[in-house]
Amino acid sequence: MMMTRLHQTLRALAFALLTTAAFQATAVGYTARGGKIFDAGGTEIQLRGISHYGFNATILQPQYLWSMGWKQQIAQMKSLGFNAIRVPFVPDTLYNTTPVNALSYIDANLNPELIGKTPLQVLDLWMAEADRQGMYLLMDFHSVSMVRQYPTWYVSNPVDFNLIYNKQAYTPENWTRDLAFVARRYAHLPHFFAIDIYNEPNGIVRWSTGDPNATNPANFWKAAAETASAVVLAANPNLMIFVQGINGNFDGIENTNIAMNWGEDFQPQAYQPLNIPLDKLVLTPHTYGPDVYQKSSFTAANFPANLVADWEKLFGQFASKHPVVVGEWGGRYGNGTGGQQDMVWQNAFVDYLISKGIRSSFYWCYTPNSGDTGGILDDALNVRQDKMALLQRHWGAFVAAPATPTLPAQPDRQQAVTSFTPSSGPVGSVVTMTGTAFAGTTKAWVGVGKHAAVKVISDTQIRLIVPAGAST
């Protein structure tokens, strides 16, 4: 019995020493602080973003290559003042081996480099060129299928297997595998700063517990997002994690009477917060006006003034603690199905963003062939100057916050681990550690397992997820 206890004590001590020696008090790569995003040098960055879709569609390549050059498109976005591009992709982008020019007509004179290339090879070229031109890159896992937006990040219903690239089930493990693949593949690109882990979870999806009519934990977005973020950060700790909202938790706590878009509802974050490192988390709601979805709030007598309270409740309330970067918004701005009301909506939304100090977002979208929103370009590929004026007002005259100062060493603040539970467990286990000087910790090593995701509970307690390669 004595020898068994001694063995357990030595095992615990080895674990503690290995972990303590590897704590990092400074976050890696891009980080968040006080509702703002900073680059690796500690300088605040503004995201003047635009979505450029196509890699997520059946053509599995950027839109409009039948009449535009791919490098020309990136250069034009940059010349208009955009400095960030949201790139939607799907598993088909990674695994379909059909040459892109066989999937859709491409002007070979304007795009000679792409002829005969697979979608992934084209994505490689595109990411490298956008990075070379200095564009911040947000990879958006848009759906499990190129055919349509799917409500969940997995597919288990055999009726829907035809939507998947290999005509089989698509599991949560497949999803995190593909997120990690992308995180690692483009880790060498300095402007690749974040992954939007899933687009517009909706339908049967709930934030977490609370809805008595939706109790299947497989559809709880909070837990899924936490797992995905840990996998992404283990693959590439430089990245930010963009997490979208849901469209209602129906838990009797949130206000489910607010009209909302898919991806817009973050209310449960107030009482069931995401267990994702604070300095890596970005909340990225989607919201649209009458051109896209006719909400009941649009017919109120006090429209658009009534919308401010909704936006604040759904996501704005978190802007002082977390970066809130609207991942999609837009519309035809006066010539769509919503008519002038959509223009009123977009103007009011920009007013709200300015009032909150939210100067970063990703507008949907660049090319004109998104049916209900159009693009920054019109059908003749001319720039919509009215939309650009709206965006320039949103961006404002950005003044970056000062770089994070280098703090002097504090030898009296040595970290120490006094206990942890459980004492052992497989990769993915959640371990609670008690000790001292944990404030500011963002990563830990467990044996040779690096970059364990950490949540600081207090200066004396943290939780970490055991990473791949961990040993005691």
Short mmCIF file of N, CA, C and O in Angstrom, two decimals, residues 171-258:
data_model
loop_
_atom_site.label_atom_id
_atom_site.label_comp_id
_atom_site.label_asym_id
_atom_site.label_seq_id
_atom_site.Cartn_x
_atom_site.Cartn_y
_atom_site.Cartn_z
N THR A 171 -19.13 13.04 -39.35
CA THR A 171 -19.20 13.03 -37.90
C THR A 171 -18.61 14.30 -37.31
O THR A 171 -17.86 15.02 -37.98
N PRO A 172 -18.88 14.56 -36.02
CA PRO A 172 -18.20 15.68 -35.36
C PRO A 172 -16.68 15.55 -35.41
O PRO A 172 -15.98 16.55 -35.51
N GLU A 173 -16.20 14.31 -35.37
CA GLU A 173 -14.75 14.10 -35.47
C GLU A 173 -14.23 14.44 -36.86
O GLU A 173 -13.09 14.94 -37.00
N ASN A 174 -15.03 14.19 -37.90
CA ASN A 174 -14.64 14.61 -39.25
C ASN A 174 -14.55 16.13 -39.33
O ASN A 174 -13.64 16.69 -39.96
N TRP A 175 -15.51 16.79 -38.70
CA TRP A 175 -15.53 18.26 -38.67
C TRP A 175 -14.27 18.83 -38.02
O TRP A 175 -13.59 19.69 -38.60
N THR A 176 -13.94 18.34 -36.83
CA THR A 176 -12.75 18.87 -36.16
C THR A 176 -11.47 18.48 -36.89
O THR A 176 -10.50 19.24 -36.90
N ARG A 177 -11.47 17.31 -37.51
CA ARG A 177 -10.33 16.90 -38.34
C ARG A 177 -10.09 17.92 -39.45
O ARG A 177 -8.96 18.35 -39.70
N ASP A 178 -11.17 18.32 -40.13
CA ASP A 178 -11.03 19.23 -41.26
C ASP A 178 -10.68 20.64 -40.80
O ASP A 178 -9.93 21.37 -41.48
N LEU A 179 -11.19 21.05 -39.65
CA LEU A 179 -10.79 22.35 -39.08
C LEU A 179 -9.30 22.35 -38.78
O LEU A 179 -8.58 23.32 -39.10
N ALA A 180 -8.82 21.28 -38.16
CA ALA A 180 -7.40 21.20 -37.83
C ALA A 180 -6.54 21.16 -39.08
O ALA A 180 -5.45 21.75 -39.12
N PHE A 181 -7.01 20.47 -40.10
CA PHE A 181 -6.28 20.39 -41.37
C PHE A 181 -6.05 21.79 -41.94
O PHE A 181 -4.93 22.15 -42.33
N VAL A 182 -7.09 22.59 -41.98
CA VAL A 182 -6.98 23.95 -42.52
C VAL A 182 -6.11 24.81 -41.61
O VAL A 182 -5.28 25.60 -42.09
N ALA A 183 -6.28 24.67 -40.31
CA ALA A 183 -5.49 25.46 -39.37
C ALA A 183 -4.00 25.21 -39.56
O ALA A 183 -3.19 26.15 -39.53
N ARG A 184 -3.62 23.96 -39.77
CA ARG A 184 -2.21 23.62 -39.96
C ARG A 184 -1.73 23.99 -41.35
O ARG A 184 -0.59 24.46 -41.52
N ARG A 185 -2.56 23.77 -42.37
CA ARG A 185 -2.10 23.92 -43.75
C ARG A 185 -1.67 25.35 -44.06
O ARG A 185 -0.73 25.57 -44.83
N TYR A 186 -2.36 26.32 -43.47
CA TYR A 186 -2.05 27.71 -43.79
C TYR A 186 -1.38 28.44 -42.63
O TYR A 186 -1.35 29.67 -42.60
N ALA A 187 -0.83 27.67 -41.70
CA ALA A 187 -0.20 28.27 -40.52
C ALA A 187 1.02 29.12 -40.88
O ALA A 187 1.41 30.00 -40.11
N HIS A 188 1.61 28.86 -42.05
CA HIS A 188 2.79 29.62 -42.44
C HIS A 188 2.46 31.00 -43.00
O HIS A 188 3.36 31.82 -43.21
N LEU A 189 1.18 31.28 -43.22
CA LEU A 189 0.78 32.56 -43.78
C LEU A 189 0.54 33.56 -42.65
O LEU A 189 -0.36 33.37 -41.83
N PRO A 190 1.31 34.63 -42.57
CA PRO A 190 1.21 35.53 -41.41
C PRO A 190 -0.12 36.25 -41.28
O PRO A 190 -0.48 36.67 -40.19
N HIS A 191 -0.88 36.41 -42.39
CA HIS A 191 -2.16 37.12 -42.32
C HIS A 191 -3.35 36.18 -42.11
O HIS A 191 -4.48 36.64 -42.05
N PHE A 192 -3.09 34.89 -42.03
CA PHE A 192 -4.15 33.94 -41.68
C PHE A 192 -4.35 34.04 -40.18
O PHE A 192 -3.53 33.55 -39.40
N PHE A 193 -5.45 34.67 -39.77
CA PHE A 193 -5.56 35.04 -38.36
C PHE A 193 -6.68 34.32 -37.61
O PHE A 193 -6.70 34.35 -36.38
N ALA A 194 -7.63 33.67 -38.32
CA ALA A 194 -8.77 33.11 -37.60
C ALA A 194 -9.52 32.08 -38.43
O ALA A 194 -9.44 32.07 -39.66
N ILE A 195 -10.28 31.24 -37.71
CA ILE A 195 -11.23 30.32 -38.33
C ILE A 195 -12.60 30.56 -37.72
O ILE A 195 -12.75 30.61 -36.49
N ASP A 196 -13.58 30.71 -38.57
CA ASP A 196 -15.00 30.76 -38.19
C ASP A 196 -15.47 29.31 -38.22
O ASP A 196 -15.62 28.72 -39.30
N ILE A 197 -15.71 28.72 -37.05
CA ILE A 197 -15.74 27.26 -36.96
C ILE A 197 -16.98 26.60 -37.55
O ILE A 197 -16.93 25.44 -37.94
N TYR A 198 -18.13 27.30 -37.62
CA TYR A 198 -19.27 26.78 -38.36
C TYR A 198 -20.26 27.90 -38.63
O TYR A 198 -20.51 28.75 -37.77
N ASN A 199 -20.82 27.85 -39.82
CA ASN A 199 -21.70 28.92 -40.29
C ASN A 199 -23.16 28.66 -39.93
O ASN A 199 -23.73 27.63 -40.29
N GLU A 200 -23.75 29.60 -39.20
CA GLU A 200 -25.20 29.66 -38.94
C GLU A 200 -25.80 28.34 -38.47
O GLU A 200 -26.73 27.80 -39.09
N PRO A 201 -25.34 27.80 -37.35
CA PRO A 201 -26.02 26.63 -36.78
C PRO A 201 -27.47 27.00 -36.45
O PRO A 201 -27.73 28.06 -35.89
N ASN A 202 -28.40 26.16 -36.80
CA ASN A 202 -29.81 26.55 -36.71
C ASN A 202 -30.71 25.32 -36.54
O ASN A 202 -30.25 24.20 -36.40
N GLY A 203 -32.01 25.55 -36.56
CA GLY A 203 -32.97 24.45 -36.50
C GLY A 203 -32.96 23.74 -35.16
O GLY A 203 -33.28 24.33 -34.13
N ILE A 204 -32.52 22.49 -35.15
CA ILE A 204 -32.52 21.69 -33.93
C ILE A 204 -31.38 22.08 -32.99
O ILE A 204 -31.31 21.57 -31.86
N VAL A 205 -30.52 22.97 -33.41
CA VAL A 205 -29.38 23.36 -32.59
C VAL A 205 -29.83 24.23 -31.44
O VAL A 205 -30.64 25.15 -31.61
N ARG A 206 -29.30 23.95 -30.25
CA ARG A 206 -29.48 24.80 -29.08
C ARG A 206 -28.11 25.16 -28.53
O ARG A 206 -27.13 24.46 -28.76
N TRP A 207 -28.06 26.26 -27.79
CA TRP A 207 -26.78 26.67 -27.19
C TRP A 207 -26.29 25.58 -26.24
O TRP A 207 -25.17 25.12 -26.30
N SER A 208 -27.19 25.16 -25.35
CA SER A 208 -26.88 24.10 -24.39
C SER A 208 -28.20 23.62 -23.78
O SER A 208 -29.23 23.65 -24.46
N THR A 209 -28.17 23.21 -22.55
CA THR A 209 -29.38 22.72 -21.90
C THR A 209 -30.38 23.84 -21.66
O THR A 209 -30.04 25.02 -21.70
N GLY A 210 -31.62 23.44 -21.41
CA GLY A 210 -32.64 24.43 -21.06
C GLY A 210 -33.95 24.27 -21.78
O GLY A 210 -35.01 24.55 -21.23
N ASP A 211 -33.90 23.81 -23.02
CA ASP A 211 -35.13 23.59 -23.79
C ASP A 211 -35.63 22.17 -23.53
O ASP A 211 -34.97 21.20 -23.95
N PRO A 212 -36.77 22.00 -22.88
CA PRO A 212 -37.25 20.64 -22.58
C PRO A 212 -37.61 19.84 -23.82
O PRO A 212 -37.73 18.61 -23.75
N ASN A 213 -37.76 20.53 -24.95
CA ASN A 213 -38.12 19.85 -26.19
C ASN A 213 -36.91 19.56 -27.08
O ASN A 213 -37.07 19.04 -28.18
N ALA A 214 -35.72 19.92 -26.60
CA ALA A 214 -34.50 19.70 -27.38
C ALA A 214 -33.38 19.33 -26.42
O ALA A 214 -32.61 20.18 -25.98
N THR A 215 -33.29 18.07 -26.10
CA THR A 215 -32.37 17.62 -25.05
C THR A 215 -31.21 16.79 -25.56
O THR A 215 -30.41 16.30 -24.75
N ASN A 216 -31.09 16.61 -26.87
CA ASN A 216 -30.01 15.80 -27.42
C ASN A 216 -28.70 16.59 -27.35
O ASN A 216 -28.54 17.59 -28.05
N PRO A 217 -27.74 16.17 -26.53
CA PRO A 217 -26.49 16.94 -26.40
C PRO A 217 -25.68 17.02 -27.68
O PRO A 217 -24.80 17.88 -27.80
N ALA A 218 -25.96 16.13 -28.64
CA ALA A 218 -25.25 16.19 -29.92
C ALA A 218 -25.52 17.51 -30.63
O ALA A 218 -24.72 17.93 -31.48
N ASN A 219 -26.62 18.18 -30.28
CA ASN A 219 -27.00 19.42 -30.95
C ASN A 219 -26.73 20.66 -30.11
O ASN A 219 -27.21 21.75 -30.42
N PHE A 220 -25.92 20.51 -29.05
CA PHE A 220 -25.58 21.65 -28.20
C PHE A 220 -24.35 22.36 -28.77
O PHE A 220 -23.25 21.82 -28.78
N TRP A 221 -24.58 23.58 -29.21
CA TRP A 221 -23.54 24.34 -29.91
C TRP A 221 -22.39 24.72 -28.97
O TRP A 221 -21.23 24.72 -29.37
N LYS A 222 -22.69 25.06 -27.74
CA LYS A 222 -21.64 25.48 -26.80
C LYS A 222 -20.57 24.41 -26.66
O LYS A 222 -19.37 24.68 -26.82
N ALA A 223 -20.96 23.19 -26.37
CA ALA A 223 -20.00 22.11 -26.20
C ALA A 223 -19.24 21.81 -27.49
O ALA A 223 -18.03 21.58 -27.47
N ALA A 224 -19.96 21.83 -28.61
CA ALA A 224 -19.30 21.57 -29.89
C ALA A 224 -18.27 22.64 -30.21
O ALA A 224 -17.16 22.34 -30.67
N ALA A 225 -18.63 23.90 -29.98
CA ALA A 225 -17.71 25.01 -30.25
C ALA A 225 -16.48 24.93 -29.37
O ALA A 225 -15.36 25.22 -29.80
N GLU A 226 -16.66 24.54 -28.11
CA GLU A 226 -15.52 24.41 -27.19
C GLU A 226 -14.57 23.31 -27.64
O GLU A 226 -13.35 23.48 -27.63
N THR A 227 -15.13 22.19 -28.07
CA THR A 227 -14.29 21.10 -28.57
C THR A 227 -13.53 21.52 -29.82
O THR A 227 -12.32 21.29 -29.94
N ALA A 228 -14.24 22.16 -30.75
CA ALA A 228 -13.61 22.59 -32.00
C ALA A 228 -12.50 23.61 -31.74
O ALA A 228 -11.44 23.56 -32.36
N SER A 229 -12.75 24.53 -30.83
CA SER A 229 -11.74 25.56 -30.56
C SER A 229 -10.48 24.94 -29.98
O SER A 229 -9.36 25.34 -30.34
N ALA A 230 -10.63 23.95 -29.09
CA ALA A 230 -9.46 23.29 -28.52
C ALA A 230 -8.65 22.59 -29.60
O ALA A 230 -7.41 22.63 -29.60
N VAL A 231 -9.33 21.94 -30.54
CA VAL A 231 -8.64 21.25 -31.63
C VAL A 231 -7.92 22.24 -32.53
O VAL A 231 -6.75 22.03 -32.91
N VAL A 232 -8.58 23.34 -32.89
CA VAL A 232 -7.97 24.34 -33.76
C VAL A 232 -6.74 24.96 -33.10
O VAL A 232 -5.68 25.10 -33.73
N LEU A 233 -6.86 25.33 -31.83
CA LEU A 233 -5.74 25.97 -31.15
C LEU A 233 -4.58 25.01 -30.92
O LEU A 233 -3.42 25.44 -30.89
N ALA A 234 -4.87 23.74 -30.77
CA ALA A 234 -3.79 22.75 -30.68
C ALA A 234 -3.05 22.64 -32.01
O ALA A 234 -1.84 22.45 -32.05
N ALA A 235 -3.79 22.78 -33.11
CA ALA A 235 -3.19 22.68 -34.45
C ALA A 235 -2.46 23.96 -34.84
O ALA A 235 -1.44 23.91 -35.54
N ASN A 236 -2.98 25.11 -34.40
CA ASN A 236 -2.37 26.39 -34.76
C ASN A 236 -2.71 27.41 -33.67
O ASN A 236 -3.74 28.08 -33.72
N PRO A 237 -1.86 27.53 -32.67
CA PRO A 237 -2.16 28.41 -31.53
C PRO A 237 -2.14 29.89 -31.86
O PRO A 237 -2.51 30.71 -31.01
N ASN A 238 -1.73 30.26 -33.07
CA ASN A 238 -1.71 31.67 -33.46
C ASN A 238 -3.10 32.22 -33.78
O ASN A 238 -3.30 33.43 -33.85
N LEU A 239 -4.06 31.34 -34.01
CA LEU A 239 -5.34 31.76 -34.56
C LEU A 239 -6.31 32.30 -33.52
O LEU A 239 -6.21 31.99 -32.33
N MET A 240 -7.26 33.12 -33.99
CA MET A 240 -8.45 33.48 -33.23
C MET A 240 -9.55 32.50 -33.58
O MET A 240 -9.57 31.93 -34.67
N ILE A 241 -10.50 32.34 -32.66
CA ILE A 241 -11.65 31.46 -32.88
C ILE A 241 -12.89 32.32 -33.02
O ILE A 241 -13.30 33.00 -32.07
N PHE A 242 -13.50 32.33 -34.20
CA PHE A 242 -14.76 33.03 -34.43
C PHE A 242 -15.91 32.05 -34.19
O PHE A 242 -15.94 30.98 -34.79
N VAL A 243 -16.83 32.43 -33.31
CA VAL A 243 -17.97 31.59 -32.99
C VAL A 243 -19.25 32.35 -33.28
O VAL A 243 -19.43 33.48 -32.82
N GLN A 244 -20.14 31.74 -34.07
CA GLN A 244 -21.42 32.36 -34.38
C GLN A 244 -22.45 32.00 -33.31
O GLN A 244 -22.28 31.05 -32.54
N GLY A 245 -23.53 32.75 -33.29
CA GLY A 245 -24.62 32.48 -32.38
C GLY A 245 -25.56 31.44 -32.97
O GLY A 245 -25.26 30.77 -33.96
N ILE A 246 -26.72 31.30 -32.36
CA ILE A 246 -27.74 30.35 -32.79
C ILE A 246 -28.99 31.13 -33.18
O ILE A 246 -28.92 32.34 -33.40
N ASN A 247 -30.11 30.47 -33.29
CA ASN A 247 -31.36 31.21 -33.53
C ASN A 247 -32.43 30.85 -32.51
O ASN A 247 -33.58 30.65 -32.81
N GLY A 248 -31.97 30.76 -31.24
CA GLY A 248 -32.90 30.56 -30.13
C GLY A 248 -32.56 29.36 -29.29
O GLY A 248 -32.36 28.26 -29.81
N ASN A 249 -32.47 29.57 -27.95
CA ASN A 249 -32.22 28.46 -27.04
C ASN A 249 -33.50 27.99 -26.35
O ASN A 249 -33.53 26.89 -25.81
N PHE A 250 -34.52 28.82 -26.34
CA PHE A 250 -35.84 28.45 -25.83
C PHE A 250 -35.75 27.80 -24.44
O PHE A 250 -36.37 26.78 -24.17
N ASP A 251 -34.99 28.45 -23.57
CA ASP A 251 -34.71 27.89 -22.26
C ASP A 251 -35.48 28.56 -21.13
O ASP A 251 -35.28 28.24 -19.96
N GLY A 252 -36.35 29.50 -21.45
CA GLY A 252 -37.10 30.20 -20.43
C GLY A 252 -36.32 31.31 -19.76
O GLY A 252 -36.86 32.01 -18.89
N ILE A 253 -35.07 31.51 -20.17
CA ILE A 253 -34.24 32.57 -19.61
C ILE A 253 -34.04 33.69 -20.62
O ILE A 253 -34.28 34.86 -20.33
N GLU A 254 -33.60 33.31 -21.82
CA GLU A 254 -33.40 34.32 -22.85
C GLU A 254 -34.75 34.83 -23.35
O GLU A 254 -35.80 34.20 -23.14
N ASN A 255 -34.71 35.95 -24.06
CA ASN A 255 -35.91 36.49 -24.68
C ASN A 255 -36.04 35.88 -26.08
O ASN A 255 -35.37 36.32 -27.02
N THR A 256 -36.86 34.86 -26.20
CA THR A 256 -37.01 34.19 -27.50
C THR A 256 -38.06 34.88 -28.37
O THR A 256 -38.31 34.43 -29.49
N ASN A 257 -38.63 35.99 -27.87
CA ASN A 257 -39.60 36.73 -28.68
C ASN A 257 -38.94 37.71 -29.63
O ASN A 257 -39.60 38.29 -30.48
N ILE A 258 -37.63 37.88 -29.49
CA ILE A 258 -36.91 38.77 -30.41
C ILE A 258 -36.79 38.07 -31.77
O ILE A 258 -36.35 36.93 -31.85
#
